[in-house]
Coordinates of C-alpha atoms in Angstrom, one line a residue:
X1 CA 4.5 -8.1 22.3
X2 CA 6.1 -10.9 19.9
X3 CA 5.0 -13.3 22.4
X4 CA 1.3 -12.1 23.0
X5 CA 1.1 -12.0 19.1
X6 CA 2.2 -15.7 18.8
X7 CA -0.3 -16.4 21.6
X8 CA -2.9 -14.6 19.3
X9 CA -2.0 -16.5 16.3
X10 CA -2.5 -19.9 18.2
X11 CA -6.0 -18.8 19.3
X12 CA -7.0 -17.6 16.1
X13 CA -6.0 -20.6 14.0
X14 CA -7.6 -23.1 17.0
X15 CA -11.0 -20.7 16.2
X16 CA -10.4 -21.8 12.8
X17 CA -10.4 -18.2 11.2
X18 CA -11.4 -18.9 7.5
X19 CA -11.4 -16.0 5.0
X20 CA -8.0 -14.7 3.3
X21 CA -7.8 -11.6 4.9
X22 CA -7.8 -13.4 8.4
X23 CA -5.0 -16.0 7.1
X24 CA -2.9 -13.2 5.6
X25 CA -3.1 -11.5 9.2
X26 CA -2.4 -14.4 10.9
X27 CA 0.4 -15.9 8.8
X28 CA 1.9 -12.4 8.6
X29 CA 2.0 -12.1 12.4
X30 CA 3.6 -15.8 12.5
X31 CA 6.2 -14.7 10.0
X32 CA 7.3 -11.6 12.0
X33 CA 7.2 -13.5 15.4
X34 CA 9.5 -16.0 14.4
X35 CA 11.8 -13.7 11.9
X36 CA 14.7 -12.7 14.3
X37 CA 17.1 -15.8 14.3
X38 CA 16.7 -15.7 10.4
X39 CA 18.9 -12.8 10.1
X40 CA 21.9 -13.7 12.2
X41 CA 24.4 -13.4 9.7
X42 CA 27.2 -16.3 10.2
X43 CA 30.2 -14.6 11.9
X44 CA 33.0 -15.5 10.0
X45 CA 30.6 -15.2 6.9
X46 CA 32.2 -18.0 4.5
X47 CA 32.7 -16.2 1.0
X48 CA 30.6 -17.4 -1.7
X49 CA 29.3 -16.1 -5.3
X50 CA 26.9 -13.2 -5.2
X51 CA 23.3 -14.3 -5.2
X52 CA 24.6 -17.5 -3.4
X53 CA 21.6 -18.3 -0.8
X54 CA 22.9 -18.1 3.0
X55 CA 19.4 -19.5 3.9
X56 CA 16.1 -19.3 3.0
X57 CA 12.3 -20.1 4.6
X58 CA 8.9 -20.6 3.2
X59 CA 6.5 -17.7 4.6
X60 CA 3.1 -18.7 5.2
X61 CA 1.4 -14.8 4.2
X62 CA 1.9 -15.3 0.6
X63 CA -0.8 -13.7 -1.5
X64 CA -3.1 -16.0 -2.7
X65 CA -2.0 -18.1 -5.8
X66 CA 1.7 -17.3 -4.7
X67 CA 4.4 -18.9 -2.6
X68 CA 6.7 -16.8 -0.6
X69 CA 10.2 -17.3 0.7
X70 CA 12.3 -15.1 2.8
X71 CA 16.0 -15.2 1.7
X72 CA 19.4 -14.2 3.1
X73 CA 21.9 -14.1 0.3
X74 CA 25.4 -13.2 -0.4
X75 CA 26.3 -9.6 -2.4
X76 CA 28.8 -7.4 -2.6
X77 CA 29.6 -3.7 -1.4
X78 CA 31.1 -1.0 -3.2
X79 CA 34.7 -2.2 -2.1
X80 CA 34.2 -5.6 -3.2
X81 CA 33.7 -7.0 0.1
X82 CA 31.2 -10.1 0.5
X83 CA 28.1 -9.1 2.5
X84 CA 24.8 -10.6 3.5
X85 CA 21.5 -9.0 2.5
X86 CA 18.1 -9.8 3.1
X87 CA 15.0 -10.0 1.0
X88 CA 11.6 -11.9 0.2
X89 CA 11.0 -13.8 -3.3
X90 CA 7.6 -14.2 -4.3
X91 CA 6.3 -16.3 -7.1
X92 CA 3.3 -17.6 -8.7
X93 CA 2.2 -21.5 -7.9
X94 CA 1.3 -22.3 -11.5
X95 CA 3.7 -24.3 -13.1
X96 CA 6.9 -22.2 -14.7
X97 CA 6.9 -21.6 -18.7
X98 CA 9.6 -23.3 -20.7
X99 CA 12.8 -21.4 -19.6
X100 CA 11.4 -20.2 -16.4
X101 CA 9.8 -16.9 -15.4
X102 CA 11.2 -13.4 -15.6
X103 CA 12.2 -12.1 -12.6
X104 CA 11.2 -8.4 -11.6
X105 CA 13.7 -7.3 -9.1
X106 CA 11.9 -4.6 -6.9
X107 CA 13.3 -1.9 -5.1
X108 CA 11.4 -0.2 -2.4
X109 CA 11.3 3.1 -1.5
X110 CA 12.5 4.5 2.0
X111 CA 12.0 2.6 5.3
X112 CA 14.8 3.6 7.1
X113 CA 18.7 2.4 7.3
X114 CA 18.7 0.7 10.9
X115 CA 18.4 -3.2 10.1
X116 CA 14.9 -3.3 11.7
X117 CA 13.5 -1.2 9.2
X118 CA 14.0 -4.2 6.6
X119 CA 10.5 -4.7 5.2
X120 CA 11.0 -8.5 4.9
X121 CA 11.4 -8.5 8.8
X122 CA 7.9 -7.4 9.5
X123 CA 4.4 -8.5 10.0
X124 CA 3.6 -7.3 6.1
X125 CA 6.5 -8.4 4.2
X126 CA 4.7 -7.8 1.0
X127 CA 3.2 -4.6 1.6
X128 CA 5.7 -2.2 0.3
X129 CA 6.0 -4.1 -3.4
X130 CA 4.0 -2.0 -5.3
X131 CA 1.9 -3.8 -8.0
X132 CA 2.8 -7.2 -6.5
X133 CA -0.6 -9.0 -7.4
X134 CA -0.4 -7.8 -11.1
X135 CA 3.1 -9.1 -11.4
X136 CA 2.0 -12.3 -10.1
X137 CA -1.1 -12.6 -12.1
X138 CA 1.2 -11.4 -15.4
X139 CA 3.4 -14.8 -14.3
X140 CA 6.4 -12.7 -12.8
X141 CA 8.7 -13.6 -10.0
X142 CA 9.1 -10.9 -7.8
X143 CA 12.4 -10.6 -5.8
X144 CA 12.5 -7.8 -3.1
X145 CA 15.8 -6.9 -1.5
X146 CA 16.1 -5.0 1.9
X147 CA 19.6 -3.6 0.6
X148 CA 22.3 -3.8 3.2
X149 CA 22.2 -3.5 6.6
X150 CA 25.4 -1.3 6.7
X151 CA 24.4 2.2 5.9
X152 CA 24.2 2.3 2.2
X153 CA 21.6 4.9 1.8
X154 CA 21.4 6.2 -2.0
X155 CA 24.9 4.5 -2.2
X156 CA 24.5 3.5 -5.8
X157 CA 27.1 0.7 -6.2
X158 CA 26.1 -1.1 -3.1
X159 CA 22.4 -1.0 -3.6
X160 CA 22.2 -1.6 -7.1
X161 CA 24.4 -4.9 -6.5
X162 CA 22.0 -6.1 -3.9
X163 CA 18.9 -5.3 -6.2
X164 CA 20.9 -7.5 -9.0
X165 CA 21.8 -10.3 -6.4
X166 CA 18.1 -10.3 -5.3
X167 CA 17.6 -11.6 -8.9
X168 CA 20.2 -14.1 -8.6
X169 CA 19.0 -15.2 -5.2
X170 CA 15.4 -15.9 -6.6
X171 CA 17.1 -18.1 -9.2
X172 CA 18.4 -20.0 -6.4
X173 CA 15.3 -20.9 -5.0
X174 CA 14.0 -23.9 -7.0
X175 CA 10.2 -23.7 -6.6
X176 CA 10.2 -20.1 -7.8
X177 CA 10.7 -21.4 -11.3
X178 CA 12.8 -18.1 -12.1
X179 CA 14.8 -17.9 -15.6
X180 CA 17.5 -15.7 -16.8
X181 CA 15.1 -12.9 -17.8
X182 CA 15.1 -10.0 -15.7
X183 CA 13.4 -6.5 -15.3
X184 CA 14.1 -3.9 -12.4
X185 CA 11.5 -1.8 -11.0
X186 CA 12.1 0.8 -8.0
X187 CA 10.0 3.8 -6.3
X188 CA 12.2 6.8 -4.8
X189 CA 15.2 5.2 -3.2
X190 CA 14.4 2.2 -4.8
X191 CA 14.3 4.1 -8.4
X192 CA 17.8 5.3 -7.6
X193 CA 19.0 1.9 -6.9
X194 CA 17.4 0.3 -10.4
X195 CA 18.6 2.7 -12.2
X196 CA 22.2 2.4 -10.9
X197 CA 21.5 -1.7 -11.5
X198 CA 20.7 -1.3 -15.1
X199 CA 23.7 0.5 -15.5
X200 CA 25.6 -2.0 -14.1
X201 CA 24.1 -5.3 -15.1
X202 CA 26.0 -6.1 -17.7
X203 CA 29.3 -6.1 -16.3
X204 CA 28.2 -7.3 -12.9
X205 CA 25.6 -9.8 -13.5
X206 CA 26.3 -10.8 -17.4
X207 CA 24.3 -14.0 -17.0
X208 CA 21.1 -12.3 -16.5
X209 CA 18.9 -11.0 -19.7
X210 CA 18.3 -7.4 -18.5
X211 CA 15.0 -6.4 -20.5
X212 CA 14.4 -3.0 -19.2
X213 CA 14.4 -1.0 -16.0
X214 CA 11.0 1.0 -14.5
X215 CA 11.3 3.6 -11.8
X216 CA 8.7 5.8 -10.1
X217 CA 9.8 9.1 -8.9
X218 CA 13.3 8.2 -8.8
X219 CA 15.9 10.0 -6.4
X220 CA 18.4 11.4 -9.4
X221 CA 20.1 14.7 -9.1
X222 CA 21.0 14.0 -5.5
X223 CA 22.6 17.4 -4.8
X224 CA 19.5 19.2 -6.4
X225 CA 17.4 16.8 -4.5
X226 CA 18.9 17.3 -1.0
X227 CA 18.8 21.1 -1.7
X228 CA 15.0 21.2 -2.6
X229 CA 14.1 19.2 0.2
X230 CA 15.9 20.4 3.2
X231 CA 13.3 22.9 4.2
X232 CA 11.0 20.5 5.8
X233 CA 11.0 17.7 8.1
X234 CA 10.5 15.1 5.2
X235 CA 13.9 16.5 3.7
X236 CA 15.3 16.8 6.9
X237 CA 15.1 13.2 7.7
X238 CA 16.0 12.1 4.0
X239 CA 19.2 14.1 4.5
X240 CA 20.0 12.5 7.9
X241 CA 19.8 9.1 6.4
X242 CA 22.2 9.9 3.3
X243 CA 24.4 12.0 5.4
X244 CA 24.8 9.2 7.9
X245 CA 25.6 6.7 5.3
X246 CA 27.9 8.7 3.5
X247 CA 30.0 9.4 6.7
X248 CA 30.0 5.8 7.9
X249 CA 30.8 4.5 4.3
X250 CA 33.1 7.2 3.0
X251 CA 34.2 8.7 6.0
X252 CA 32.8 12.4 5.0
X253 CA 33.0 14.8 7.6
X254 CA 29.3 15.8 8.9
X255 CA 30.5 19.1 10.4
X256 CA 31.8 20.1 7.0
X257 CA 28.2 20.7 6.1
X258 CA 26.0 20.3 9.0
X259 CA 25.6 22.9 11.9
X260 CA 26.6 21.2 15.3
X261 CA 23.0 20.6 16.3
X262 CA 22.2 18.6 13.0
X263 CA 25.3 16.7 13.4
X264 CA 24.6 15.4 16.8
X265 CA 20.7 14.2 15.7
X266 CA 21.9 12.6 12.6
X267 CA 23.0 9.6 14.1
X268 CA 20.1 9.5 16.4
X269 CA 17.7 9.9 13.1
X270 CA 19.6 7.1 11.3
X271 CA 18.6 4.8 14.0
X272 CA 14.9 5.3 13.6
X273 CA 12.6 3.8 10.8
X274 CA 10.2 6.1 8.8
X275 CA 7.2 3.4 9.3
X276 CA 6.5 3.0 13.0
X277 CA 8.6 5.9 14.1
X278 CA 7.7 8.8 12.3
X279 CA 6.8 10.7 15.3
X280 CA 10.3 10.3 16.8
X281 CA 11.8 11.4 13.5
X282 CA 9.7 14.5 13.5
X283 CA 10.4 15.6 16.8
X284 CA 14.2 15.5 15.9
X285 CA 13.8 17.0 12.6
X286 CA 11.7 19.7 13.4
X287 CA 14.2 22.0 15.1
X288 CA 16.3 21.6 12.6
X289 CA 14.3 23.0 10.0
X290 CA 16.1 25.8 8.6
X291 CA 18.9 25.3 10.9
X292 CA 20.4 22.3 9.4
X293 CA 22.9 22.7 6.9
X294 CA 26.2 25.3 7.5
X295 CA 27.3 25.0 3.8
X296 CA 25.8 23.6 0.5
X297 CA 26.8 19.8 0.1
X298 CA 27.2 20.2 -3.9
X299 CA 30.0 22.9 -3.2
X300 CA 32.0 21.3 -0.3
X301 CA 34.3 18.2 -0.9
X302 CA 34.4 15.5 -0.4
X303 CA 30.5 15.7 -0.5
X304 CA 30.3 17.3 -3.9
X305 CA 32.0 14.5 -5.6
X306 CA 30.7 11.8 -3.8
X307 CA 26.9 13.3 -4.5
X308 CA 27.9 13.3 -8.4
X309 CA 29.3 10.0 -8.0
X310 CA 26.1 8.4 -6.7
X311 CA 23.9 10.4 -8.9
X312 CA 22.4 7.9 -11.9
X313 CA 22.2 8.5 -15.4
X314 CA 25.3 10.4 -16.1
X315 CA 25.8 8.4 -19.2
X316 CA 22.8 6.9 -21.3
X317 CA 21.2 4.1 -19.5
X318 CA 21.5 0.9 -22.1
X319 CA 18.2 -0.6 -21.9
X320 CA 14.6 0.6 -22.4
X321 CA 13.5 2.6 -19.5
X322 CA 10.2 3.5 -17.6
X323 CA 10.1 7.0 -15.5
X324 CA 6.9 7.7 -13.7
X325 CA 6.6 11.1 -12.0
X326 CA 3.7 12.4 -9.9
X327 CA 2.8 15.9 -10.8
X328 CA 1.9 16.7 -7.2
X329 CA 5.1 15.0 -6.0
X330 CA 6.7 17.8 -3.1
X331 CA 9.5 15.2 -2.5
X332 CA 11.3 14.5 -5.9
X333 CA 9.9 17.4 -7.5
X334 CA 8.7 17.1 -11.3
X335 CA 11.3 19.2 -12.4
X336 CA 14.1 17.2 -11.2
X337 CA 12.5 14.3 -12.9
X338 CA 12.1 16.2 -15.9
X339 CA 15.7 17.3 -16.5
X340 CA 16.6 13.6 -16.0
X341 CA 14.5 12.2 -18.8
X342 CA 15.5 15.3 -20.9
X343 CA 19.6 14.1 -20.6
X344 CA 18.4 10.8 -21.1
X345 CA 16.7 11.4 -24.2
X346 CA 19.6 13.8 -25.5
X347 CA 22.0 10.7 -24.6
X348 CA 19.9 8.7 -26.9
X349 CA 18.1 6.5 -24.5
X350 CA 15.0 4.1 -25.4
X351 CA 12.5 6.1 -22.7
X352 CA 8.8 6.3 -22.0
X353 CA 8.3 9.2 -19.7
X354 CA 4.6 9.3 -17.8
X355 CA 3.5 12.0 -15.7
X356 CA 0.3 11.5 -13.6
X357 CA -0.9 15.2 -12.7
X358 CA -2.6 14.7 -9.6
X359 CA -0.1 11.8 -7.9
X360 CA 2.1 12.6 -5.0
X361 CA 5.1 11.1 -3.9
X362 CA 3.3 8.2 -1.8
X363 CA 0.8 7.5 -4.8
X364 CA 2.4 7.4 -7.9
X365 CA 4.2 4.0 -8.2
X366 CA 0.6 2.5 -7.4
X367 CA -1.1 4.8 -10.0
X368 CA 1.1 3.5 -12.9
X369 CA 0.6 -0.1 -12.2
X370 CA -1.5 -0.6 -15.3
X371 CA 0.8 1.2 -17.5
X372 CA 3.7 -0.7 -16.1
X373 CA 2.3 -4.1 -17.0
X374 CA 1.6 -3.1 -20.4
X375 CA 5.2 -1.8 -20.8
X376 CA 6.8 -4.9 -19.0
X377 CA 5.0 -6.9 -21.7
X378 CA 7.2 -5.4 -24.2
X379 CA 9.7 -2.8 -22.9
X380 CA 10.9 -0.3 -25.2
X381 CA 9.3 2.4 -27.4
X382 CA 9.8 6.5 -26.6
X383 CA 8.1 9.5 -25.4
X384 CA 11.5 11.4 -26.2

């Protein structure tokens, strides 16, 4: 299929397709068709400082008025080991201001945990960056991590360090014009990652000036989130990604909380991507609805402790916070986010909360982009 796509690209190019949409389609297929060698990690991986580029390459399908690069960079896992993480960097082509552009480090919602689920590896590497056009128009550099390829789903330390190191990688691309100013922005799984990143930024990446963190429908209160969602196929799928990651990373036993059928299905589901393999995921998840858990992970060790440790917001987040929630969201439910907001307000956080009554889990990040852009111009204020 990749070879056929490449042939199609050549035919379209020689035909002289001229529209912006045609260019993006052609360039996106070209970028996707040639991506595989880029992700090969040196073995052994020479150690380098977090955020150091392993390699980068220009992407053809950047939005109008912008340039983009696929990047492979050094980061650290939760044990401090040097790991490779991929992503993209997108920057306006106009000259940067003195001191460089502020970086928005974007953390994407769930796509799956297998390496091929990485957004940067596909034919539309910018499609999940919600608010990209508006952020570029406002003069920001956008760094979008794929998260590590090892199972790290909802593992706060590793995911958050990948987000912070993506901003460092953006600064290592000279043409991007990135300065040391930083804002974090994420949706769902990405909301979880950026909230953790906000908590860790001062100690992990002190050279970056973190101005604020924005999260749409963030995965907070992990035990409650899993309990609320496990009754449908989406919840079973999200649970499978998390259970597989925790089992692989921490050695937590699946059979302590899952039925034999669910424990057998988890590795199969973890190998599938949410985008493009949804039917296969649903075929595995459907029979497990109502037959997934044999015990509540919130009450069984080590699962209970691991879920607490990987829940963001246990302490006051030390920078201004913007939280958006859809009133019609049935995955990250409004009451879960409301409890997080109330706890941060009680702890003294500078927090702006926006609830959009008709928005669901898929639409909320796009729905609040205008408010986000205004907030980013001067992070702060509080609705507590």
